[in-house]
Structures are given as structure tokens and as C-alpha cells.
């Protein structure tokens, strides 16, 4: 179980991972973003390549170099671009992990010219983005493993189980972003796997690379059960 170097248990598997946050433009110079660093998603991609997977990484703008050995690297900005990149490739994937922090809302209107200060306030009107994980869940084919993430600041277990059920994920990797050492920007993460039936597996504080290894151990087990 600790022989991380030797494991090639994703050989022949197609794995799609989303990473980083999305950016929703307001005008040519401004956008709405979030605190995702992309580190967890990139750690997952690195681990999947190491284990022999054919890995597609769909990434929002992050300050990380794509890991070597990817089958495909797709850079996106807006949530709708991410949705297009993911949904067009989803049918052929064995494993899909949605580690990206997708913007829940986008501006109703994107100004073509830079918005000037003028003399009034700027009132933003935001509309909901498509929920990529929920769409993937609805379209999930037998044998495909779908994993979501949930960054929560309260009621982690209840929110996580509800999210797994509602979105059709095999499990959700939940972390309490209000805890030290967990979440945005950190190199470590303290996560709990939450299954749709409410079962949980809690891990101690680990490096994001070690968390990635535990996630793929769980995924490989699920892939084995579905065969
Ligand atoms: N997700 C997605 N598309 C969205 C929003 C979220 O695919 N438009 C995915 C995320 O990538 C993550 C999971 O859904 O894997 C949970 O994201 P989270 O933000 O925790 O949940 P939401 O359903 O957006 O609920 P809320 O933010 O209100 O807690
Ligand atoms: Ca959200």
C-alpha cells in the first residue's frame, strides 16, 4: 500500500481531471475569480500519470507548470469553456475528477469596452453557471467513476453527502477550508471522502500528493468493483 513508486494500476485508463479556478470576465480588463491555486488538481494529474493513466488535464489559469506525460492539456478561463472541454470528452473517460473551483455565477453582461468609473456605482447582475459535475452525473455511464470536491466552511459531512447524492458522484472529497493547513494555496490538505450513502473515510493532514494517492486508491477499488 505504501509502494507509491511501483503502482501502475491506472494503465489503460482514461482519466480527466479539472483543476484551478475559473475566471468570469466583467469587461476586457476585469474578472471575477476565486482562491483556488490548482495544487490539488495538479497533484492528482501527476499521480494519475505516475500510475500509468492516459491523463487529460483541463485547467483554469494557475501559476503551475503542467506535469509531464499528460495525454492532453487544455487551458480554459470561463466556467462555460470548462464545461465545453469536459463534456465533449466525458463519454470516453473511465475516471473524471472535478477538483476545479468552478465559478457558481457569471455576469449577465460582459462589457465590450472597459467600464469607466463615471460617476455612479456599478451594480453587477450575476447568473448561474452550468453545474458541470451535476451534468456529468446525469450522463454517467456504467463503469465510469466520477469524483467531486467540496470546499466547505461548516456542516462538512451533511453538505458533502447531499452534494454526492444530488450530483451523482461516486464520492466527494470534502475539506474544511476554514481549518489551518487545509484548502486554498496550501501544500497540505485534511480531507474526508463522503459517499452518497453517507459513509465517510477521514484522513489526517497529508500533503496534497499523498491525498492524491489516497483518492486514486479509492478510485481503483471502485473501478475493480464495477468490472
Ligand atoms: N462544480 C461544477 N460546476 C459548477 C459548480 C461546482 O462542476 N458550476 C463542481 C466542483 O468542481 C466540485 C463540486 O461541484 O467538484 C462541488 O462544488 P461546490 O462549490 O462545493 O458545490 P456547489 O454545488 O457549487 O454548492 P455551493 O458552492 O453552493 O456550496
Ligand atoms: Ca460552488
PDB file of C-alpha atoms and ligand atoms in Angstrom:
ATOM      1  CA  UNK A   1       0.000   0.000   0.000  1.00  0.00           C
ATOM      2  CA  UNK A   2       2.948   2.357   0.563  1.00  0.00           C
ATOM      3  CA  UNK A   3       4.699   1.367  -2.660  1.00  0.00           C
ATOM      4  CA  UNK A   4       3.721   4.555  -4.489  1.00  0.00           C
ATOM      5  CA  UNK A   5       6.590   4.339  -6.954  1.00  0.00           C
ATOM      6  CA  UNK A   6       5.685   0.949  -8.372  1.00  0.00           C
ATOM      7  CA  UNK A   7       1.893   1.200  -8.764  1.00  0.00           C
ATOM      8  CA  UNK A   8       0.748   1.152 -12.383  1.00  0.00           C
ATOM      9  CA  UNK A   9      -2.879   0.428 -11.611  1.00  0.00           C
ATOM     10  CA  UNK A  10      -4.281   3.085 -13.981  1.00  0.00           C
ATOM     11  CA  UNK A  11      -2.642   1.547 -17.045  1.00  0.00           C
ATOM     12  CA  UNK A  12      -5.030   1.754 -19.999  1.00  0.00           C
ATOM     13  CA  UNK A  13      -7.434   4.027 -18.095  1.00  0.00           C
ATOM     14  CA  UNK A  14      -8.534   7.396 -19.445  1.00  0.00           C
ATOM     15  CA  UNK A  15      -8.602   9.951 -16.650  1.00  0.00           C
ATOM     16  CA  UNK A  16      -9.891  13.531 -16.931  1.00  0.00           C
ATOM     17  CA  UNK A  17      -9.065  15.995 -14.171  1.00  0.00           C
ATOM     18  CA  UNK A  18     -10.163  19.611 -13.819  1.00  0.00           C
ATOM     19  CA  UNK A  19      -8.027  21.966 -11.761  1.00  0.00           C
ATOM     20  CA  UNK A  20      -7.779  25.585 -10.687  1.00  0.00           C
ATOM     21  CA  UNK A  21     -10.444  28.222 -10.517  1.00  0.00           C
ATOM     22  CA  UNK A  22     -12.405  29.747 -13.380  1.00  0.00           C
ATOM     23  CA  UNK A  23     -12.488  33.428 -14.330  1.00  0.00           C
ATOM     24  CA  UNK A  24     -15.665  35.211 -15.318  1.00  0.00           C
ATOM     25  CA  UNK A  25     -14.999  38.413 -17.271  1.00  0.00           C
ATOM     26  CA  UNK A  26     -16.775  41.679 -16.482  1.00  0.00           C
ATOM     27  CA  UNK A  27     -15.072  43.696 -19.224  1.00  0.00           C
ATOM     28  CA  UNK A  28     -11.768  43.388 -21.133  1.00  0.00           C
ATOM     29  CA  UNK A  29      -9.674  44.148 -18.029  1.00  0.00           C
ATOM     30  CA  UNK A  30     -11.654  42.765 -15.084  1.00  0.00           C
ATOM     31  CA  UNK A  31     -12.930  39.398 -13.962  1.00  0.00           C
ATOM     32  CA  UNK A  32     -14.432  37.520 -11.004  1.00  0.00           C
ATOM     33  CA  UNK A  33     -12.171  34.776  -9.699  1.00  0.00           C
ATOM     34  CA  UNK A  34     -11.689  32.613  -6.604  1.00  0.00           C
ATOM     35  CA  UNK A  35      -8.888  31.439  -4.323  1.00  0.00           C
ATOM     36  CA  UNK A  36      -8.160  28.076  -5.955  1.00  0.00           C
ATOM     37  CA  UNK A  37      -4.410  27.538  -6.520  1.00  0.00           C
ATOM     38  CA  UNK A  38      -4.816  24.408  -8.662  1.00  0.00           C
ATOM     39  CA  UNK A  39      -2.360  22.470  -6.486  1.00  0.00           C
ATOM     40  CA  UNK A  40      -4.766  19.640  -5.616  1.00  0.00           C
ATOM     41  CA  UNK A  41      -5.812  19.088  -9.233  1.00  0.00           C
ATOM     42  CA  UNK A  42      -2.217  19.188 -10.485  1.00  0.00           C
ATOM     43  CA  UNK A  43      -1.185  16.713  -7.755  1.00  0.00           C
ATOM     44  CA  UNK A  44      -3.962  14.415  -8.966  1.00  0.00           C
ATOM     45  CA  UNK A  45      -2.786  14.693 -12.569  1.00  0.00           C
ATOM     46  CA  UNK A  46       0.817  13.954 -11.536  1.00  0.00           C
ATOM     47  CA  UNK A  47      -0.295  10.898  -9.574  1.00  0.00           C
ATOM     48  CA  UNK A  48      -2.515   9.599 -12.387  1.00  0.00           C
ATOM     49  CA  UNK A  49       0.341   9.867 -14.911  1.00  0.00           C
ATOM     50  CA  UNK A  50       2.686   8.085 -12.498  1.00  0.00           C
ATOM     51  CA  UNK A  51       0.200   5.243 -12.123  1.00  0.00           C
ATOM     52  CA  UNK A  52       0.025   4.737 -15.882  1.00  0.00           C
ATOM     53  CA  UNK A  53      -3.186   6.609 -16.740  1.00  0.00           C
ATOM     54  CA  UNK A  54      -3.875   8.458 -20.003  1.00  0.00           C
ATOM     55  CA  UNK A  55      -4.476  11.820 -18.409  1.00  0.00           C
ATOM     56  CA  UNK A  56      -6.365  14.855 -19.713  1.00  0.00           C
ATOM     57  CA  UNK A  57      -5.947  17.969 -17.555  1.00  0.00           C
ATOM     58  CA  UNK A  58      -8.449  20.804 -18.006  1.00  0.00           C
ATOM     59  CA  UNK A  59      -7.125  23.788 -16.093  1.00  0.00           C
ATOM     60  CA  UNK A  60      -8.163  27.283 -15.211  1.00  0.00           C
ATOM     61  CA  UNK A  61      -5.415  29.941 -15.021  1.00  0.00           C
ATOM     62  CA  UNK A  62      -2.901  28.864 -12.342  1.00  0.00           C
ATOM     63  CA  UNK A  63       0.767  29.507 -11.575  1.00  0.00           C
ATOM     64  CA  UNK A  64       1.807  25.889 -12.038  1.00  0.00           C
ATOM     65  CA  UNK A  65       3.516  24.059 -14.879  1.00  0.00           C
ATOM     66  CA  UNK A  66       1.517  21.184 -16.346  1.00  0.00           C
ATOM     67  CA  UNK A  67       3.003  17.867 -15.183  1.00  0.00           C
ATOM     68  CA  UNK A  68       4.981  15.936 -17.808  1.00  0.00           C
ATOM     69  CA  UNK A  69       3.405  12.942 -19.504  1.00  0.00           C
ATOM     70  CA  UNK A  70      -0.135  14.278 -19.996  1.00  0.00           C
ATOM     71  CA  UNK A  71      -2.137  12.953 -22.941  1.00  0.00           C
ATOM     72  CA  UNK A  72      -3.758  16.393 -23.283  1.00  0.00           C
ATOM     73  CA  UNK A  73      -3.589  19.777 -21.545  1.00  0.00           C
ATOM     74  CA  UNK A  74      -6.457  22.217 -22.061  1.00  0.00           C
ATOM     75  CA  UNK A  75      -6.364  25.709 -20.608  1.00  0.00           C
ATOM     76  CA  UNK A  76      -9.682  27.433 -20.058  1.00  0.00           C
ATOM     77  CA  UNK A  77     -10.877  30.610 -18.382  1.00  0.00           C
ATOM     78  CA  UNK A  78     -14.665  30.730 -18.037  1.00  0.00           C
ATOM     79  CA  UNK A  79     -16.856  28.040 -16.462  1.00  0.00           C
ATOM     80  CA  UNK A  80     -18.710  27.645 -19.765  1.00  0.00           C
ATOM     81  CA  UNK A  81     -15.397  26.952 -21.563  1.00  0.00           C
ATOM     82  CA  UNK A  82     -14.538  24.370 -18.906  1.00  0.00           C
ATOM     83  CA  UNK A  83     -17.973  22.784 -19.347  1.00  0.00           C
ATOM     84  CA  UNK A  84     -17.436  22.517 -23.115  1.00  0.00           C
ATOM     85  CA  UNK A  85     -13.948  20.999 -22.755  1.00  0.00           C
ATOM     86  CA  UNK A  86     -15.073  18.473 -20.135  1.00  0.00           C
ATOM     87  CA  UNK A  87     -18.470  17.456 -21.536  1.00  0.00           C
ATOM     88  CA  UNK A  88     -17.138  16.901 -25.067  1.00  0.00           C
ATOM     89  CA  UNK A  89     -14.504  14.450 -23.738  1.00  0.00           C
ATOM     90  CA  UNK A  90     -16.501  12.857 -20.923  1.00  0.00           C
ATOM     91  CA  UNK A  91     -18.106   9.914 -22.760  1.00  0.00           C
ATOM     92  CA  UNK A  92     -14.760   8.202 -23.453  1.00  0.00           C
ATOM     93  CA  UNK A  93     -13.361   8.709 -19.924  1.00  0.00           C
ATOM     94  CA  UNK A  94     -13.063   5.958 -17.303  1.00  0.00           C
ATOM     95  CA  UNK A  95     -12.463   8.404 -14.467  1.00  0.00           C
ATOM     96  CA  UNK A  96     -13.431  12.078 -14.091  1.00  0.00           C
ATOM     97  CA  UNK A  97     -12.338  14.162 -11.105  1.00  0.00           C
ATOM     98  CA  UNK A  98     -13.739  17.654 -10.685  1.00  0.00           C
ATOM     99  CA  UNK A  99     -11.137  19.315  -8.477  1.00  0.00           C
ATOM    100  CA  UNK A 100     -11.678  22.719 -10.108  1.00  0.00           C
ATOM    101  CA  UNK A 101     -13.321  25.563  -8.232  1.00  0.00           C
ATOM    102  CA  UNK A 102     -15.929  26.456 -10.832  1.00  0.00           C
ATOM    103  CA  UNK A 103     -17.456  29.917 -10.516  1.00  0.00           C
ATOM    104  CA  UNK A 104     -21.075  29.458  -9.488  1.00  0.00           C
ATOM    105  CA  UNK A 105     -22.124  32.709 -11.155  1.00  0.00           C
ATOM    106  CA  UNK A 106     -21.121  34.791 -14.165  1.00  0.00           C
ATOM    107  CA  UNK A 107     -22.020  38.364 -15.107  1.00  0.00           C
ATOM    108  CA  UNK A 108     -25.184  38.532 -17.189  1.00  0.00           C
ATOM    109  CA  UNK A 109     -23.474  41.020 -19.475  1.00  0.00           C
ATOM    110  CA  UNK A 110     -19.801  41.320 -20.389  1.00  0.00           C
ATOM    111  CA  UNK A 111     -18.917  44.881 -21.424  1.00  0.00           C
ATOM    112  CA  UNK A 112     -17.065  45.005 -24.760  1.00  0.00           C
ATOM    113  CA  UNK A 113     -15.184  48.143 -23.702  1.00  0.00           C
ATOM    114  CA  UNK A 114     -13.527  48.854 -20.388  1.00  0.00           C
ATOM    115  CA  UNK A 115     -16.124  50.157 -17.958  1.00  0.00           C
ATOM    116  CA  UNK A 116     -15.145  53.685 -16.861  1.00  0.00           C
ATOM    117  CA  UNK A 117     -15.550  54.983 -13.334  1.00  0.00           C
ATOM    118  CA  UNK A 118     -18.004  57.624 -14.475  1.00  0.00           C
ATOM    119  CA  UNK A 119     -19.930  58.978 -11.588  1.00  0.00           C
ATOM    120  CA  UNK A 120     -22.212  56.176 -10.456  1.00  0.00           C
ATOM    121  CA  UNK A 121     -21.829  52.798  -8.781  1.00  0.00           C
ATOM    122  CA  UNK A 122     -21.546  49.628 -10.841  1.00  0.00           C
ATOM    123  CA  UNK A 123     -24.265  47.170  -9.938  1.00  0.00           C
ATOM    124  CA  UNK A 124     -23.446  43.625 -11.031  1.00  0.00           C
ATOM    125  CA  UNK A 125     -26.095  41.176 -12.092  1.00  0.00           C
ATOM    126  CA  UNK A 126     -24.885  37.572 -11.933  1.00  0.00           C
ATOM    127  CA  UNK A 127     -26.479  34.444 -13.334  1.00  0.00           C
ATOM    128  CA  UNK A 128     -25.796  30.813 -12.504  1.00  0.00           C
ATOM    129  CA  UNK A 129     -23.226  28.826 -14.435  1.00  0.00           C
ATOM    130  CA  UNK A 130     -23.921  25.271 -15.567  1.00  0.00           C
ATOM    131  CA  UNK A 131     -23.079  22.730 -12.859  1.00  0.00           C
ATOM    132  CA  UNK A 132     -20.542  20.582 -14.711  1.00  0.00           C
ATOM    133  CA  UNK A 133     -20.384  17.842 -12.072  1.00  0.00           C
ATOM    134  CA  UNK A 134     -24.177  17.517 -11.962  1.00  0.00           C
ATOM    135  CA  UNK A 135     -24.345  17.240 -15.768  1.00  0.00           C
ATOM    136  CA  UNK A 136     -21.578  14.589 -15.700  1.00  0.00           C
ATOM    137  CA  UNK A 137     -23.529  12.718 -13.010  1.00  0.00           C
ATOM    138  CA  UNK A 138     -26.697  12.741 -15.081  1.00  0.00           C
ATOM    139  CA  UNK A 139     -24.794  11.424 -18.127  1.00  0.00           C
ATOM    140  CA  UNK A 140     -22.569   8.965 -16.237  1.00  0.00           C
ATOM    141  CA  UNK A 141     -22.249   5.624 -17.961  1.00  0.00           C
ATOM    142  CA  UNK A 142     -21.873   2.267 -16.172  1.00  0.00           C
ATOM    143  CA  UNK A 143     -18.291   1.638 -15.127  1.00  0.00           C
ATOM    144  CA  UNK A 144     -17.333   5.307 -15.160  1.00  0.00           C
ATOM    145  CA  UNK A 145     -16.084   6.712 -11.855  1.00  0.00           C
ATOM    146  CA  UNK A 146     -16.993  10.316 -11.023  1.00  0.00           C
ATOM    147  CA  UNK A 147     -15.404  12.197  -8.142  1.00  0.00           C
ATOM    148  CA  UNK A 148     -16.303  15.675  -6.904  1.00  0.00           C
ATOM    149  CA  UNK A 149     -14.741  18.038  -4.425  1.00  0.00           C
ATOM    150  CA  UNK A 150     -16.413  20.191  -1.808  1.00  0.00           C
ATOM    151  CA  UNK A 151     -14.804  23.071  -0.002  1.00  0.00           C
ATOM    152  CA  UNK A 152     -16.963  23.886   2.968  1.00  0.00           C
ATOM    153  CA  UNK A 153     -16.703  26.149   5.980  1.00  0.00           C
ATOM    154  CA  UNK A 154     -19.473  24.456   8.012  1.00  0.00           C
ATOM    155  CA  UNK A 155     -21.608  21.260   8.166  1.00  0.00           C
ATOM    156  CA  UNK A 156     -18.991  19.418   6.099  1.00  0.00           C
ATOM    157  CA  UNK A 157     -20.458  15.907   6.347  1.00  0.00           C
ATOM    158  CA  UNK A 158     -24.103  16.795   5.779  1.00  0.00           C
ATOM    159  CA  UNK A 159     -23.306  19.133   2.870  1.00  0.00           C
ATOM    160  CA  UNK A 160     -20.873  16.616   1.325  1.00  0.00           C
ATOM    161  CA  UNK A 161     -23.257  13.647   1.363  1.00  0.00           C
ATOM    162  CA  UNK A 162     -26.039  15.781  -0.054  1.00  0.00           C
ATOM    163  CA  UNK A 163     -23.704  17.016  -2.826  1.00  0.00           C
ATOM    164  CA  UNK A 164     -22.603  13.466  -3.696  1.00  0.00           C
ATOM    165  CA  UNK A 165     -26.224  12.329  -3.999  1.00  0.00           C
ATOM    166  CA  UNK A 166     -27.507  15.369  -5.844  1.00  0.00           C
ATOM    167  CA  UNK A 167     -24.665  15.367  -8.384  1.00  0.00           C
ATOM    168  CA  UNK A 168     -24.405  11.612  -8.933  1.00  0.00           C
ATOM    169  CA  UNK A 169     -20.757  11.399  -7.820  1.00  0.00           C
ATOM    170  CA  UNK A 170     -19.279   8.112  -6.570  1.00  0.00           C
ATOM    171  CA  UNK A 171     -17.751  10.110  -3.758  1.00  0.00           C
ATOM    172  CA  UNK A 172     -16.925  13.668  -2.759  1.00  0.00           C
ATOM    173  CA  UNK A 173     -13.562  14.757  -1.391  1.00  0.00           C
ATOM    174  CA  UNK A 174     -14.537  17.264   1.258  1.00  0.00           C
ATOM    175  CA  UNK A 175     -12.291  19.639   3.116  1.00  0.00           C
ATOM    176  CA  UNK A 176     -12.985  22.290   5.687  1.00  0.00           C
ATOM    177  CA  UNK A 177     -11.275  25.336   4.187  1.00  0.00           C
ATOM    178  CA  UNK A 178     -11.570  27.244   7.452  1.00  0.00           C
ATOM    179  CA  UNK A 179      -9.104  24.837   9.130  1.00  0.00           C
ATOM    180  CA  UNK A 180      -5.365  25.556   9.177  1.00  0.00           C
ATOM    181  CA  UNK A 181      -3.376  23.540   6.611  1.00  0.00           C
ATOM    182  CA  UNK A 182      -6.437  22.732   4.521  1.00  0.00           C
ATOM    183  CA  UNK A 183      -7.578  24.111   1.231  1.00  0.00           C
ATOM    184  CA  UNK A 184      -6.674  27.076  -0.931  1.00  0.00           C
ATOM    185  CA  UNK A 185      -3.000  27.684  -1.635  1.00  0.00           C
ATOM    186  CA  UNK A 186      -1.790  25.149   0.936  1.00  0.00           C
ATOM    187  CA  UNK A 187       0.523  22.211   0.113  1.00  0.00           C
ATOM    188  CA  UNK A 188      -1.389  20.062   2.580  1.00  0.00           C
ATOM    189  CA  UNK A 189      -4.988  19.046   2.946  1.00  0.00           C
ATOM    190  CA  UNK A 190      -7.120  17.297   5.565  1.00  0.00           C
ATOM    191  CA  UNK A 191      -9.926  15.583   3.694  1.00  0.00           C
ATOM    192  CA  UNK A 192     -12.844  13.259   4.213  1.00  0.00           C
ATOM    193  CA  UNK A 193     -14.231  11.041   1.457  1.00  0.00           C
ATOM    194  CA  UNK A 194     -18.011  11.207   1.597  1.00  0.00           C
ATOM    195  CA  UNK A 195     -20.094   8.605  -0.208  1.00  0.00           C
ATOM    196  CA  UNK A 196     -23.698   9.073  -1.382  1.00  0.00           C
ATOM    197  CA  UNK A 197     -24.987   6.704   1.321  1.00  0.00           C
ATOM    198  CA  UNK A 198     -23.404   8.914   3.991  1.00  0.00           C
ATOM    199  CA  UNK A 199     -20.417   6.630   4.672  1.00  0.00           C
ATOM    200  CA  UNK A 200     -17.171   8.533   5.276  1.00  0.00           C
ATOM    201  CA  UNK A 201     -13.418   7.925   5.326  1.00  0.00           C
ATOM    202  CA  UNK A 202     -11.425  10.620   7.145  1.00  0.00           C
ATOM    203  CA  UNK A 203      -7.718  11.170   6.554  1.00  0.00           C
ATOM    204  CA  UNK A 204      -5.235  13.040   8.721  1.00  0.00           C
ATOM    205  CA  UNK A 205      -3.447  16.160   7.453  1.00  0.00           C
ATOM    206  CA  UNK A 206      -1.420  14.954   4.432  1.00  0.00           C
ATOM    207  CA  UNK A 207       0.494  16.529   1.575  1.00  0.00           C
ATOM    208  CA  UNK A 208      -1.692  17.115  -1.493  1.00  0.00           C
ATOM    209  CA  UNK A 209       0.422  14.478  -3.293  1.00  0.00           C
ATOM    210  CA  UNK A 210      -0.442  11.931  -0.568  1.00  0.00           C
ATOM    211  CA  UNK A 211      -4.107  12.934  -0.716  1.00  0.00           C
ATOM    212  CA  UNK A 212      -3.995  12.346  -4.477  1.00  0.00           C
ATOM    213  CA  UNK A 213      -2.609   8.836  -3.901  1.00  0.00           C
ATOM    214  CA  UNK A 214      -5.420   8.004  -1.423  1.00  0.00           C
ATOM    215  CA  UNK A 215      -8.024   9.298  -3.905  1.00  0.00           C
ATOM    216  CA  UNK A 216      -6.687   7.026  -6.667  1.00  0.00           C
ATOM    217  CA  UNK A 217      -6.516   4.045  -4.279  1.00  0.00           C
ATOM    218  CA  UNK A 218     -10.257   4.563  -3.730  1.00  0.00           C
ATOM    219  CA  UNK A 219     -10.948   5.077  -7.448  1.00  0.00           C
ATOM    220  CA  UNK A 220      -9.043   1.918  -8.449  1.00  0.00           C
ATOM    221  CA  UNK A 221     -11.084  -0.023  -5.897  1.00  0.00           C
ATOM    222  CA  UNK A 222     -14.330   1.328  -7.416  1.00  0.00           C
ATOM    223  CA  UNK A 223     -13.143   0.554 -10.965  1.00  0.00           C
ATOM    224  CA  UNK A 224     -12.447  -3.027  -9.852  1.00  0.00           C
ATOM    225  CA  UNK A 225     -15.909  -3.375  -8.304  1.00  0.00           C
ATOM    226  CA  UNK A 226     -17.625  -2.203 -11.480  1.00  0.00           C
ATOM    227  CA  UNK A 227     -15.970  -4.807 -13.667  1.00  0.00           C
TER     228      UNK A 227
HETATM  229  N1  LIG B   1     -18.936  22.156  -9.689  1.00  0.00           N
HETATM  230  C1  LIG B   1     -19.128  22.087 -11.046  1.00  0.00           C
HETATM  231  N2  LIG B   1     -19.747  23.118 -11.714  1.00  0.00           N
HETATM  232  C2  LIG B   1     -20.211  24.190 -11.034  1.00  0.00           C
HETATM  233  C3  LIG B   1     -20.014  24.275  -9.638  1.00  0.00           C
HETATM  234  C4  LIG B   1     -19.372  23.232  -8.990  1.00  0.00           C
HETATM  235  O1  LIG B   1     -18.722  21.094 -11.667  1.00  0.00           O
HETATM  236  N3  LIG B   1     -20.806  25.165 -11.696  1.00  0.00           N
HETATM  237  C5  LIG B   1     -18.284  21.037  -9.013  1.00  0.00           C
HETATM  238  C6  LIG B   1     -16.958  21.365  -8.378  1.00  0.00           C
HETATM  239  O2  LIG B   1     -15.909  21.185  -9.296  1.00  0.00           O
HETATM  240  C7  LIG B   1     -16.878  20.371  -7.233  1.00  0.00           C
HETATM  241  C8  LIG B   1     -18.326  20.137  -6.857  1.00  0.00           C
HETATM  242  O3  LIG B   1     -19.105  20.591  -7.973  1.00  0.00           O
HETATM  243  O4  LIG B   1     -16.359  19.130  -7.651  1.00  0.00           O
HETATM  244  C9  LIG B   1     -18.777  20.830  -5.629  1.00  0.00           C
HETATM  245  O5  LIG B   1     -18.519  22.216  -5.741  1.00  0.00           O
HETATM  246  P1  LIG B   1     -19.017  23.175  -4.599  1.00  0.00           P
HETATM  247  O6  LIG B   1     -18.708  24.590  -4.954  1.00  0.00           O
HETATM  248  O7  LIG B   1     -18.539  22.654  -3.278  1.00  0.00           O
HETATM  249  O8  LIG B   1     -20.601  22.913  -4.625  1.00  0.00           O
HETATM  250  P2  LIG B   1     -21.793  23.719  -5.254  1.00  0.00           P
HETATM  251  O9  LIG B   1     -22.748  22.710  -5.798  1.00  0.00           O
HETATM  252  O10 LIG B   1     -21.320  24.769  -6.197  1.00  0.00           O
HETATM  253  O11 LIG B   1     -22.502  24.357  -3.991  1.00  0.00           O
HETATM  254  P3  LIG B   1     -22.076  25.618  -3.074  1.00  0.00           P
HETATM  255  O12 LIG B   1     -20.927  26.332  -3.714  1.00  0.00           O
HETATM  256  O13 LIG B   1     -23.318  26.455  -3.009  1.00  0.00           O
HETATM  257  O14 LIG B   1     -21.708  25.019  -1.732  1.00  0.00           O
HETATM  258 CA1  LIG B   2     -19.761  26.368  -5.678  1.00  0.00          CA
END
